[in-house]
Amino acid sequence: MPVLEIKDLSKAFGGLKAVNNFHMTLEEGEIVGLIGPNGAGKTTVFNLITGLYKPTTGSIVFRGENITGLPPFLISQRGIARTFQNIRLFKQNSVLDNVRAVFHPRINYNFFDAIFRTPRFNREEERVISETMELLSILNLASRAEEKAASLPYGDQRRLEIARALAGKPVLLLLDEPAAGMNPAEVKRMVELIREIKKRFQLTILLIEHQMGMVMNLCERLVVMDFGQIIATGTPQEIRNNPVVLEAYLGKGVTVA
């Protein structure tokens, strides 16, 4: 059974079709890149998968269940997590509290326990802090746990957002431009990190990225979009010199050595 199966997915905003007849299948354990020029419809696909938008037509099946049109919190509960192109953190809260907040739907105590600090409350808080610190350690952020999120360097904020996504215990992780704004050394570390978390947490990963060096080295398959439609699919080697892809990115008559 595929982890994700999308068929005939379309999204129209008025007369504009942002996504048109999109289809994709993700198998367990894959890292797949969704690429294309700015405005191609990639983030709209992410928003459809995670329930931020409802599709005009089409279906989204996750682990055998049709999740088309479900609200975001129900989709998250089923095991899909994401990061955003524009980092979304509680900037004035600590690094620790940014991740702890994600555990809230799964805590095993009630209002009474919280008010009177019962043994159950204390046990649950200890568990959440322990799991949070473990995630921060994996993301190399444990030493910054008490700092405000706003004080972190840009690359660390990106990793913190990934830690928040992992705290939801996903099966499928969607990464929206995880290397945006990073220098080559930071991009290399991000590639290593994504490989590590994929193996450690047994994830299937779909990512949007404009850093071609990153997607070529990291992804097993690529899906290329332009003007809301898929224009090519294949391995990085197959996509590298695909004339349709090159025309979409660079114009006609371009080749890559």
Short mmCIF file of C-alpha atoms in Angstrom, two decimals:
data_model
loop_
_atom_site.label_atom_id
_atom_site.label_comp_id
_atom_site.label_asym_id
_atom_site.label_seq_id
_atom_site.Cartn_x
_atom_site.Cartn_y
_atom_site.Cartn_z
CA MET A 1 0.00 0.00 0.00
CA PRO A 2 1.45 3.40 -0.94
CA VAL A 3 1.96 5.92 1.86
CA LEU A 4 0.34 8.62 -0.29
CA GLU A 5 -1.68 8.39 -3.48
CA ILE A 6 -2.95 11.52 -5.21
CA LYS A 7 -5.22 11.32 -8.25
CA ASP A 8 -6.54 14.03 -10.58
CA LEU A 9 -5.97 16.78 -7.99
CA SER A 10 -6.93 20.30 -9.03
CA LYS A 11 -7.34 23.61 -7.21
CA ALA A 12 -8.84 26.71 -8.78
CA PHE A 13 -8.87 30.20 -7.33
CA GLY A 14 -11.57 31.93 -9.34
CA GLY A 15 -10.58 31.46 -12.95
CA LEU A 16 -6.96 30.53 -12.12
CA LYS A 17 -6.02 26.87 -11.85
CA ALA A 18 -3.10 26.80 -9.41
CA VAL A 19 -2.96 23.00 -9.61
CA ASN A 20 -4.32 21.05 -12.56
CA ASN A 21 -4.74 17.27 -12.75
CA PHE A 22 -1.88 16.54 -10.34
CA HIS A 23 -1.09 12.91 -9.58
CA MET A 24 1.57 11.29 -7.41
CA THR A 25 2.29 8.09 -5.51
CA LEU A 26 4.76 7.92 -2.62
CA GLU A 27 6.04 4.57 -1.45
CA GLU A 28 7.19 3.94 2.11
CA GLY A 29 10.68 5.24 2.86
CA GLU A 30 11.10 7.35 -0.28
CA ILE A 31 12.56 10.84 -0.47
CA VAL A 32 10.88 12.57 -3.39
CA GLY A 33 11.49 16.11 -4.59
CA LEU A 34 8.74 18.37 -5.92
CA ILE A 35 10.45 21.03 -8.00
CA GLY A 36 9.64 23.71 -10.52
CA PRO A 37 9.89 27.46 -11.14
CA ASN A 38 8.37 29.97 -8.71
CA GLY A 39 4.59 29.97 -9.00
CA ALA A 40 4.43 26.45 -10.42
CA GLY A 41 1.94 25.31 -7.76
CA LYS A 42 4.22 23.31 -5.46
CA THR A 43 3.23 24.90 -2.15
CA THR A 44 -0.43 24.72 -3.19
CA VAL A 45 0.00 20.94 -3.46
CA PHE A 46 1.40 20.91 0.10
CA ASN A 47 -1.54 23.01 1.29
CA LEU A 48 -3.97 20.57 -0.31
CA ILE A 49 -2.29 17.52 1.22
CA THR A 50 -2.29 19.07 4.71
CA GLY A 51 -5.86 20.39 4.55
CA LEU A 52 -5.14 24.12 4.42
CA TYR A 53 -6.95 24.17 1.07
CA LYS A 54 -9.80 21.97 -0.10
CA PRO A 55 -9.32 20.63 -3.62
CA THR A 56 -11.65 21.60 -6.44
CA THR A 57 -11.43 18.05 -7.79
CA GLY A 58 -9.44 14.91 -7.13
CA SER A 59 -8.56 12.65 -4.22
CA ILE A 60 -5.79 12.29 -1.62
CA VAL A 61 -5.39 8.86 -0.02
CA PHE A 62 -3.01 8.45 2.93
CA ARG A 63 -2.17 4.89 4.00
CA GLY A 64 -5.35 3.60 2.43
CA GLU A 65 -7.67 6.27 3.88
CA ASN A 66 -9.25 9.02 1.82
CA ILE A 67 -8.30 12.25 3.59
CA THR A 68 -9.50 14.62 0.86
CA GLY A 69 -10.88 17.80 2.43
CA LEU A 70 -10.23 16.82 6.05
CA PRO A 71 -9.26 19.72 8.36
CA PRO A 72 -5.55 20.15 9.15
CA PHE A 73 -5.72 18.87 12.74
CA LEU A 74 -7.24 15.55 11.64
CA ILE A 75 -4.66 15.14 8.89
CA SER A 76 -1.90 15.86 11.41
CA GLN A 77 -3.32 13.26 13.79
CA ARG A 78 -3.14 10.66 11.02
CA GLY A 79 0.59 11.17 10.63
CA ILE A 80 1.36 13.98 8.18
CA ALA A 81 3.55 16.88 9.33
CA ARG A 82 5.09 19.78 7.45
CA THR A 83 7.37 22.76 7.60
CA PHE A 84 6.73 26.05 5.83
CA GLN A 85 8.63 28.13 3.31
CA ASN A 86 8.34 31.07 5.69
CA ILE A 87 9.43 29.84 9.12
CA ARG A 88 6.55 29.66 11.60
CA LEU A 89 7.71 29.60 15.22
CA PHE A 90 6.61 31.12 18.51
CA LYS A 91 9.45 33.59 18.25
CA GLN A 92 9.26 34.99 21.81
CA ASN A 93 9.02 31.55 23.43
CA SER A 94 11.97 29.34 24.27
CA VAL A 95 13.26 26.67 21.93
CA LEU A 96 12.09 24.07 24.45
CA ASP A 97 8.56 25.49 24.65
CA ASN A 98 8.27 25.68 20.87
CA VAL A 99 8.61 21.90 20.69
CA ARG A 100 6.71 21.16 23.93
CA ALA A 101 3.64 22.89 22.52
CA VAL A 102 3.31 20.22 19.83
CA PHE A 103 2.84 17.53 22.48
CA HIS A 104 -0.28 19.21 23.89
CA PRO A 105 -2.87 17.06 22.03
CA ARG A 106 -1.23 13.89 23.41
CA ILE A 107 -0.71 14.77 27.08
CA ASN A 108 -2.35 12.44 29.56
CA TYR A 109 -3.59 14.80 32.28
CA ASN A 110 -6.58 17.05 32.78
CA PHE A 111 -7.29 20.56 34.02
CA PHE A 112 -7.50 19.38 37.65
CA ASP A 113 -4.06 17.72 37.38
CA ALA A 114 -2.56 20.91 35.95
CA ILE A 115 -4.02 23.17 38.65
CA PHE A 116 -2.98 20.98 41.59
CA ARG A 117 0.25 19.64 40.11
CA THR A 118 -0.73 16.03 40.71
CA PRO A 119 1.73 13.11 40.34
CA ARG A 120 0.18 12.35 36.95
CA PHE A 121 0.84 15.92 35.83
CA ASN A 122 4.45 15.74 37.00
CA ARG A 123 5.03 12.41 35.26
CA GLU A 124 3.60 13.68 31.99
CA GLU A 125 5.60 16.90 32.11
CA GLU A 126 8.79 14.94 32.75
CA ARG A 127 7.99 12.68 29.79
CA VAL A 128 7.30 15.60 27.46
CA ILE A 129 10.47 17.44 28.49
CA SER A 130 12.52 14.26 28.07
CA GLU A 131 11.14 13.61 24.57
CA THR A 132 11.56 17.27 23.65
CA MET A 133 15.19 17.32 24.74
CA GLU A 134 15.83 14.12 22.79
CA LEU A 135 14.51 15.78 19.63
CA LEU A 136 16.52 18.92 20.27
CA SER A 137 19.63 16.79 20.75
CA ILE A 138 19.07 15.05 17.41
CA LEU A 139 18.67 18.46 15.75
CA ASN A 140 21.78 19.84 17.54
CA LEU A 141 19.69 22.37 19.48
CA ALA A 142 19.82 20.97 23.02
CA SER A 143 22.34 23.58 24.18
CA ARG A 144 19.94 26.34 23.07
CA ALA A 145 16.83 24.91 24.75
CA GLU A 146 16.27 27.92 27.04
CA GLU A 147 16.97 30.59 24.42
CA LYS A 148 14.20 32.46 22.64
CA ALA A 149 13.46 31.12 19.18
CA ALA A 150 13.87 34.64 17.78
CA SER A 151 17.51 34.71 18.93
CA LEU A 152 18.53 31.64 16.93
CA PRO A 153 20.52 31.95 13.71
CA TYR A 154 18.48 31.33 10.59
CA GLY A 155 19.74 27.79 10.06
CA ASP A 156 18.91 26.84 13.64
CA GLN A 157 15.40 28.22 13.23
CA ARG A 158 14.98 25.92 10.24
CA ARG A 159 16.09 22.96 12.34
CA LEU A 160 13.76 23.99 15.16
CA GLU A 161 10.84 23.97 12.75
CA ILE A 162 11.81 20.44 11.71
CA ALA A 163 11.98 19.43 15.39
CA ARG A 164 8.43 20.76 15.87
CA ALA A 165 7.26 18.71 12.88
CA LEU A 166 8.93 15.56 14.23
CA ALA A 167 7.29 16.07 17.63
CA GLY A 168 3.98 15.22 15.96
CA LYS A 169 5.32 11.70 15.28
CA PRO A 170 4.65 11.78 11.54
CA VAL A 171 4.80 8.98 9.02
CA LEU A 172 4.99 11.43 6.12
CA LEU A 173 7.06 14.62 6.44
CA LEU A 174 6.59 17.51 3.99
CA LEU A 175 9.51 19.95 3.87
CA ASP A 176 8.90 23.27 2.10
CA GLU A 177 12.28 24.67 1.01
CA PRO A 178 14.26 23.47 4.06
CA ALA A 179 17.51 24.88 2.65
CA ALA A 180 16.16 28.30 1.61
CA GLY A 181 18.62 31.07 2.40
CA MET A 182 21.43 28.72 3.41
CA ASN A 183 25.05 28.81 2.25
CA PRO A 184 26.65 25.70 0.68
CA ALA A 185 28.05 24.41 3.97
CA GLU A 186 24.64 24.75 5.64
CA VAL A 187 22.96 23.03 2.69
CA LYS A 188 25.34 20.09 3.05
CA ARG A 189 24.53 19.79 6.76
CA MET A 190 20.80 19.96 5.98
CA VAL A 191 21.14 17.09 3.49
CA GLU A 192 22.90 15.01 6.15
CA LEU A 193 20.24 15.90 8.71
CA ILE A 194 17.34 14.92 6.43
CA ARG A 195 18.99 11.58 5.71
CA GLU A 196 19.54 11.00 9.42
CA ILE A 197 15.97 11.80 10.50
CA LYS A 198 14.53 9.76 7.64
CA LYS A 199 16.44 6.71 8.85
CA ARG A 200 15.96 7.30 12.58
CA PHE A 201 12.21 8.00 12.41
CA GLN A 202 11.46 5.71 9.44
CA LEU A 203 9.92 8.55 7.46
CA THR A 204 8.69 9.05 3.96
CA ILE A 205 9.68 12.55 2.84
CA LEU A 206 8.33 14.88 0.16
CA LEU A 207 10.23 18.12 -0.23
CA ILE A 208 10.05 21.32 -2.22
CA GLU A 209 13.44 22.82 -2.90
CA HIS A 210 15.11 25.24 -5.31
CA GLN A 211 18.66 24.18 -4.39
CA MET A 212 19.27 21.83 -7.31
CA GLY A 213 22.45 20.42 -5.83
CA MET A 214 20.47 19.39 -2.79
CA VAL A 215 17.61 17.65 -4.60
CA MET A 216 19.97 15.92 -7.02
CA ASN A 217 22.01 14.47 -4.16
CA LEU A 218 19.16 13.72 -1.76
CA CYS A 219 16.07 12.65 -3.70
CA GLU A 220 15.42 9.28 -5.27
CA ARG A 221 12.75 10.65 -7.61
CA LEU A 222 11.76 14.10 -8.81
CA VAL A 223 8.38 15.45 -9.87
CA VAL A 224 8.60 18.67 -11.89
CA MET A 225 5.75 21.18 -12.06
CA ASP A 226 5.14 24.23 -14.22
CA PHE A 227 1.97 26.34 -14.42
CA GLY A 228 0.17 23.98 -12.02
CA GLN A 229 0.85 20.81 -14.00
CA ILE A 230 3.37 17.98 -13.91
CA ILE A 231 5.73 18.31 -16.85
CA ALA A 232 8.22 15.55 -15.99
CA THR A 233 8.94 12.78 -13.50
CA GLY A 234 11.99 10.57 -13.07
CA THR A 235 15.28 10.04 -11.33
CA PRO A 236 17.59 13.04 -10.81
CA GLN A 237 19.73 11.76 -13.68
CA GLU A 238 16.72 11.59 -15.99
CA ILE A 239 15.52 15.06 -15.02
CA ARG A 240 18.93 16.74 -15.22
CA ASN A 241 18.96 17.02 -19.01
CA ASN A 242 15.25 16.77 -19.74
CA PRO A 243 14.66 19.46 -22.41
CA VAL A 244 11.13 20.23 -21.17
CA VAL A 245 12.44 20.85 -17.64
CA LEU A 246 15.34 22.96 -18.85
CA GLU A 247 12.99 25.09 -20.93
CA ALA A 248 10.70 25.64 -17.94
CA TYR A 249 13.59 26.78 -15.75
CA LEU A 250 15.98 28.46 -18.16
CA GLY A 251 14.32 28.98 -21.53
CA LYS A 252 14.68 27.25 -24.86
CA GLY A 253 17.92 25.85 -26.25
CA VAL A 254 19.69 25.28 -22.91
CA THR A 255 21.72 22.17 -22.16
CA VAL A 256 23.55 21.08 -19.02
CA ALA A 257 27.00 19.52 -19.21
#
